[in-house]
PDB file of C-alpha atoms in Angstrom:
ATOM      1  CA  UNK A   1     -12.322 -19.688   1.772  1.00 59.00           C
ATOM      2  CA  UNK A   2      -8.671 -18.044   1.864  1.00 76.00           C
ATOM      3  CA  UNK A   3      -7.362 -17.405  -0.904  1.00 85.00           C
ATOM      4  CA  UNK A   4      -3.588 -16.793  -0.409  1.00 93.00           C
ATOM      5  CA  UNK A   5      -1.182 -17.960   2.218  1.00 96.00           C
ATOM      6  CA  UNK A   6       2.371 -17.866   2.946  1.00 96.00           C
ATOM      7  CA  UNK A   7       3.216 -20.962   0.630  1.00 94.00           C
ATOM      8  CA  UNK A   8       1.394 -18.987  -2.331  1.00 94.00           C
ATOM      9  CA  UNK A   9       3.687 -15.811  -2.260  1.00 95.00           C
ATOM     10  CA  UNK A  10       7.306 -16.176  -4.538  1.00 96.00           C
ATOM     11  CA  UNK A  11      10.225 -13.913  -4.521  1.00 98.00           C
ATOM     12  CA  UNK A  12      10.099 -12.361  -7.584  1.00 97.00           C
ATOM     13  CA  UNK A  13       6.270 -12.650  -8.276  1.00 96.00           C
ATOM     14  CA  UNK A  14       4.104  -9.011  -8.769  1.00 96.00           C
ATOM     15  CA  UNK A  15       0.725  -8.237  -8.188  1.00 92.00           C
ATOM     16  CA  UNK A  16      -1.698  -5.722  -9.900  1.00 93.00           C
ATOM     17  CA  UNK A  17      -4.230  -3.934  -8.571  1.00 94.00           C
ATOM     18  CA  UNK A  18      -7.661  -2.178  -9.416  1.00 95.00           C
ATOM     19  CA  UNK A  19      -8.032   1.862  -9.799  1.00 97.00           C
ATOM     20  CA  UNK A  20      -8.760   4.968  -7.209  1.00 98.00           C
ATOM     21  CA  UNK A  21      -9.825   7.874  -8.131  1.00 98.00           C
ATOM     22  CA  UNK A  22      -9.130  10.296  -6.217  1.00 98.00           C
ATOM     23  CA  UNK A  23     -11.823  12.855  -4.929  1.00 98.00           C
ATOM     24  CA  UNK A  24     -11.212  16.435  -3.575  1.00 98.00           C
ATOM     25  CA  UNK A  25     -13.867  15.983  -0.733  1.00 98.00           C
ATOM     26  CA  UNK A  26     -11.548  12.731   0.235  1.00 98.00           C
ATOM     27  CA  UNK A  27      -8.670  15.094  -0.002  1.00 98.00           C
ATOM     28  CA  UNK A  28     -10.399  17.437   1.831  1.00 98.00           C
ATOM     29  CA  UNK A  29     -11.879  15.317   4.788  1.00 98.00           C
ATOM     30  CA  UNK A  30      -8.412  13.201   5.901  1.00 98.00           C
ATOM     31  CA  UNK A  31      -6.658  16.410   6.063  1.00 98.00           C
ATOM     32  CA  UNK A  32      -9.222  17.977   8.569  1.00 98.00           C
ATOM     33  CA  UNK A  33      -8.802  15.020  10.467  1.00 98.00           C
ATOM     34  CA  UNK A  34      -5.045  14.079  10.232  1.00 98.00           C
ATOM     35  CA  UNK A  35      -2.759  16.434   7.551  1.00 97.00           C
ATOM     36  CA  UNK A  36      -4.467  19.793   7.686  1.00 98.00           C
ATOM     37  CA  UNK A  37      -2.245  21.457   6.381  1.00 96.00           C
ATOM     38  CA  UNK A  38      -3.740  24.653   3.556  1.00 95.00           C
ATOM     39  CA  UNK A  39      -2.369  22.834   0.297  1.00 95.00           C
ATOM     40  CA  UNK A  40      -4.525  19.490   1.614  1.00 96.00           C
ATOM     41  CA  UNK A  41      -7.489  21.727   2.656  1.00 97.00           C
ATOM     42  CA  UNK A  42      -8.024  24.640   0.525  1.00 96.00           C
ATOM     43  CA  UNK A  43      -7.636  25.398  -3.360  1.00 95.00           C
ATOM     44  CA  UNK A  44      -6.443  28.906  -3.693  1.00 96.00           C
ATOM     45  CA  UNK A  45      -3.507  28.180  -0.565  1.00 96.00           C
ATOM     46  CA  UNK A  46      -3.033  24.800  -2.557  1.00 96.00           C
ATOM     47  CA  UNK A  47      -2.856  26.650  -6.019  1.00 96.00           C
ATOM     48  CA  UNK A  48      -0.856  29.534  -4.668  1.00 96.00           C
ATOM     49  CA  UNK A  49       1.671  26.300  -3.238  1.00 95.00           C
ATOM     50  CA  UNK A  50       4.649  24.835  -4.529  1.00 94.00           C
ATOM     51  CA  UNK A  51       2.448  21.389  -5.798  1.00 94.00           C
ATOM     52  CA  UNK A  52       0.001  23.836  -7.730  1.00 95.00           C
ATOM     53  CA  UNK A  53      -2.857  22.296  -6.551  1.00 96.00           C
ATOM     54  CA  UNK A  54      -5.204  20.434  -3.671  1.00 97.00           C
ATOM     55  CA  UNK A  55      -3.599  17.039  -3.577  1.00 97.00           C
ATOM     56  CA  UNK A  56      -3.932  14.598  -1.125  1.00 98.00           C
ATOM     57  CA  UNK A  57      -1.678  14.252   1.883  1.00 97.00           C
ATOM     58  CA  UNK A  58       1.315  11.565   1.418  1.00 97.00           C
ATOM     59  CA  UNK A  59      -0.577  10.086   4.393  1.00 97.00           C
ATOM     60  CA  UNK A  60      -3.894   9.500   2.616  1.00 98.00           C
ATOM     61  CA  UNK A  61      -1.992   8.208  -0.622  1.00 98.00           C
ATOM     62  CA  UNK A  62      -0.752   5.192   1.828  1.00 97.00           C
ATOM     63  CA  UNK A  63      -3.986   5.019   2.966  1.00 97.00           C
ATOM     64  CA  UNK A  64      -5.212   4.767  -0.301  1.00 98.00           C
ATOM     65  CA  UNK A  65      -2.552   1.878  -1.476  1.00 98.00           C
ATOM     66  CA  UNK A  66      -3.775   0.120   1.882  1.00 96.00           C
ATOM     67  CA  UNK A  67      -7.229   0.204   0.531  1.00 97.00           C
ATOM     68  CA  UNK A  68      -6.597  -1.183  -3.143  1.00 97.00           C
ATOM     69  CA  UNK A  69      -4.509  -3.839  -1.938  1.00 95.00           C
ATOM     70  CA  UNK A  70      -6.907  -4.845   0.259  1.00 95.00           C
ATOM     71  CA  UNK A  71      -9.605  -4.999  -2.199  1.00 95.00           C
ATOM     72  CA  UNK A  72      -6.846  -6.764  -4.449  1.00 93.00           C
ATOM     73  CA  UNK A  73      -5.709  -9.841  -2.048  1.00 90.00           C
ATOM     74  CA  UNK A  74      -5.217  -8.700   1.382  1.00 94.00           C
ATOM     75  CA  UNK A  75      -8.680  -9.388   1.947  1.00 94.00           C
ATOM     76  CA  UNK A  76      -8.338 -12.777   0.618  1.00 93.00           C
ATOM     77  CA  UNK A  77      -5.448 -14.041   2.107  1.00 95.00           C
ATOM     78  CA  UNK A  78      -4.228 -15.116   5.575  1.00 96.00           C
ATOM     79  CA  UNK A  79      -2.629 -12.094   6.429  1.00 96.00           C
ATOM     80  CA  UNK A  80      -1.871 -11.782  10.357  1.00 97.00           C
ATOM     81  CA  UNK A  81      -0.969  -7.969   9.864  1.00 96.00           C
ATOM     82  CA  UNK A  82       2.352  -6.357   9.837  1.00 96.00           C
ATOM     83  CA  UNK A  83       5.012  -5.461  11.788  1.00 94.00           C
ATOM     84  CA  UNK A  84       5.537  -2.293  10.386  1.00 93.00           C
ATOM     85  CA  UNK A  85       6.929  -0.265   7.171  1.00 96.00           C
ATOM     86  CA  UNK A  86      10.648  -0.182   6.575  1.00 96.00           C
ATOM     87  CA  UNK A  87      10.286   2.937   4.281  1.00 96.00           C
ATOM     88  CA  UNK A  88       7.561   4.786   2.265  1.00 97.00           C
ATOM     89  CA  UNK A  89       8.601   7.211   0.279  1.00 98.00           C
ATOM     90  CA  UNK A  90       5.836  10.044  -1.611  1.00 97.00           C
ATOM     91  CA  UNK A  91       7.437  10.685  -5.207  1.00 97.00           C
ATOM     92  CA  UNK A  92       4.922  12.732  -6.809  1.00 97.00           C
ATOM     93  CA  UNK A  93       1.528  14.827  -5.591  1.00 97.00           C
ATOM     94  CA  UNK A  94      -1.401  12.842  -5.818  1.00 98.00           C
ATOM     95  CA  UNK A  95      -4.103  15.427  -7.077  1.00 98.00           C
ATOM     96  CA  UNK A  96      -7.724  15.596  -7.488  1.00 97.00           C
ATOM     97  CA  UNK A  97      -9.502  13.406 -10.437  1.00 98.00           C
ATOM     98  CA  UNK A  98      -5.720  11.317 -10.356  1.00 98.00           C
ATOM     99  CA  UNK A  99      -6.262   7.481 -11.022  1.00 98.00           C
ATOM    100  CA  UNK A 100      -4.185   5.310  -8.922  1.00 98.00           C
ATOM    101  CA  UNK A 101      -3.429   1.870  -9.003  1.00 98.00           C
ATOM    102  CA  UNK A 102      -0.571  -0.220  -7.069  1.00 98.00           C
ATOM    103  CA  UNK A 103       1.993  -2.727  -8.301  1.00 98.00           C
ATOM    104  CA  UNK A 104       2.909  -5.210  -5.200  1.00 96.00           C
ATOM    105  CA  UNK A 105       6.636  -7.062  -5.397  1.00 98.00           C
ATOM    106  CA  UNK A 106       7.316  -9.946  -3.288  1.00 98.00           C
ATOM    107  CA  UNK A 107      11.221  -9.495  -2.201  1.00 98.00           C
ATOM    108  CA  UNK A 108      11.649 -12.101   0.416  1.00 97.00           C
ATOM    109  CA  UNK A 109       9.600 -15.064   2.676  1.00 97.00           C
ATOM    110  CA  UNK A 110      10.411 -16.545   5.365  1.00 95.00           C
ATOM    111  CA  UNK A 111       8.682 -18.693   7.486  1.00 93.00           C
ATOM    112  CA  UNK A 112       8.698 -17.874  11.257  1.00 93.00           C
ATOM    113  CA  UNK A 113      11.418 -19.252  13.443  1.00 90.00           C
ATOM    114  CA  UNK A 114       9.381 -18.844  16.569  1.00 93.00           C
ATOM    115  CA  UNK A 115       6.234 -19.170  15.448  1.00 93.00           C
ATOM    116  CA  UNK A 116       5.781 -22.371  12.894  1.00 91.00           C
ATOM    117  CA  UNK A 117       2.328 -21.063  12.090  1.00 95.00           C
ATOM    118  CA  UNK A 118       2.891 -18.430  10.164  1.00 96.00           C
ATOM    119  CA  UNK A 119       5.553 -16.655   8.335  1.00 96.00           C
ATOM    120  CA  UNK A 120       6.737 -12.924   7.014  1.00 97.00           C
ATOM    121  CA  UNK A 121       6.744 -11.440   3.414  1.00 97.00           C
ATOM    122  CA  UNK A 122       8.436  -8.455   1.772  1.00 98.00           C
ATOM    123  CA  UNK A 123       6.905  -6.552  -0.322  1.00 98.00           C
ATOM    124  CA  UNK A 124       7.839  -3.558  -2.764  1.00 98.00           C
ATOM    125  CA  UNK A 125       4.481  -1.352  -2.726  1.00 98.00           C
ATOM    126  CA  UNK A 126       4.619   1.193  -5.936  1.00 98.00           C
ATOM    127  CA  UNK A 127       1.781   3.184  -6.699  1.00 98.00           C
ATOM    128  CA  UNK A 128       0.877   5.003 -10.216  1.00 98.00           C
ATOM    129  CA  UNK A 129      -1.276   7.640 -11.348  1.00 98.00           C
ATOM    130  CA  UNK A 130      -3.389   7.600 -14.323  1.00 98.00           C
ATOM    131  CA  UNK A 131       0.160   8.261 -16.192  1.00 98.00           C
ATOM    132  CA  UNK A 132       1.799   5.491 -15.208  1.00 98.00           C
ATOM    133  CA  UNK A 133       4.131   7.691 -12.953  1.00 98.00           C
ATOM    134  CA  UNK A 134       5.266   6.298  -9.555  1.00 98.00           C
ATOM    135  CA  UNK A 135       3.496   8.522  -7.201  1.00 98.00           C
ATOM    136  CA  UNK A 136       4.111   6.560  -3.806  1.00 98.00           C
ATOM    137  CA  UNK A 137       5.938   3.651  -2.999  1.00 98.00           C
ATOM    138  CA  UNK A 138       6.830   1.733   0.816  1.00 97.00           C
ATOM    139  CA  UNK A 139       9.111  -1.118   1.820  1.00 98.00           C
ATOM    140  CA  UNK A 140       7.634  -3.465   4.607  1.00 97.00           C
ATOM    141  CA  UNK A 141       7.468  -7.121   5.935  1.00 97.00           C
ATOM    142  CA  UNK A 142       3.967  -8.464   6.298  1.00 97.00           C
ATOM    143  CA  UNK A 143       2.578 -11.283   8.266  1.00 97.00           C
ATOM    144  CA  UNK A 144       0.458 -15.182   6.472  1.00 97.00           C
ATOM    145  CA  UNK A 145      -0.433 -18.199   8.160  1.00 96.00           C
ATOM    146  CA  UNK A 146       0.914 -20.824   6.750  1.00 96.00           C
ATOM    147  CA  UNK A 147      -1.308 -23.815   4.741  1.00 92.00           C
ATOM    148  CA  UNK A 148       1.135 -26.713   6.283  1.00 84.00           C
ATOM    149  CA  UNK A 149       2.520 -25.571   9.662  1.00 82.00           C
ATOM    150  CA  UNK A 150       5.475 -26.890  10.222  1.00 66.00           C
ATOM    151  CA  UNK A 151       6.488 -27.939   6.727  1.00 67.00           C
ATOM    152  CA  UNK A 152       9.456 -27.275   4.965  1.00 63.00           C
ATOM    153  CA  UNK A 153       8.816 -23.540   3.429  1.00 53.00           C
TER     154      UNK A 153
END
């Protein structure tokens, strides 16, 4: 059964999430694969580097925020995707043994205009470490069927 669909999301109304951790063989594999860059990949480079340490590529933290909020209610919802991220911004390194969790904000819904089957949200993303500092955050619009098509939203 679906949990949440376009009618259930509120301007104004937050989310919470469960915790990451985050795992220097994690860090260690996406970079090889997608941000290998030496402060992603190896320790000494990474020490030696402005951040201080291995931490994870800003890449992998969105990756990471896709996966808790997937585990928290994309997953059980009627999501139809996304068109796309307005703006992510990476605030803070996100280093081994860090603890992150994500805060989700609806800003705006709208059901579609062409499409009276399903509608667009905006969301505030923010991500925290273990310190309750924001490490990430993005802006984007994403995709619910509706419960009633057709209905006044």
């Amino acid at each position: 059964m679906i949990g949440r669909y376009l009618e259930d999301f509120t301007v104004g109304q937050t989310f919470g999430s469960g915790r990451l951790r985050v795992e220097k063989e994690r860090i260690k594999t996406f970079a090889a694969e997608f941000d290998p860059q030496p402060f992603h990949l190896d320790e000494a480079a990474a020490a030696s580097s402005m951040l201080g340490g291995l931490c994870a590529s800003g890449w992998h933290t969105c990756a990471m925020m896709m996966r808790i909020m997937c585990d928290a209610y994309i997953l059980d919802s009627a999501s139809l995707g996304a068109p796309g991220v307005e703006e992510g911004r990476w605030t803070k390194p996100v280093f081994v043994g860090d603890t992150l969790t994500v805060r989700l904000s609806c800003l705006e819904r709208r059901p579609s205009r062409s499409r009276p089957e399903m509608g667009l949200t905006r969301f505030q993303w923010d991500a925290f470490n273990q310190n309750n500092e924001l490490v990430a955050s993005l802006r984007s619009w994403a995709m619910f069927a509706r419960r009633h098509p057709g209905e006044a939203a």
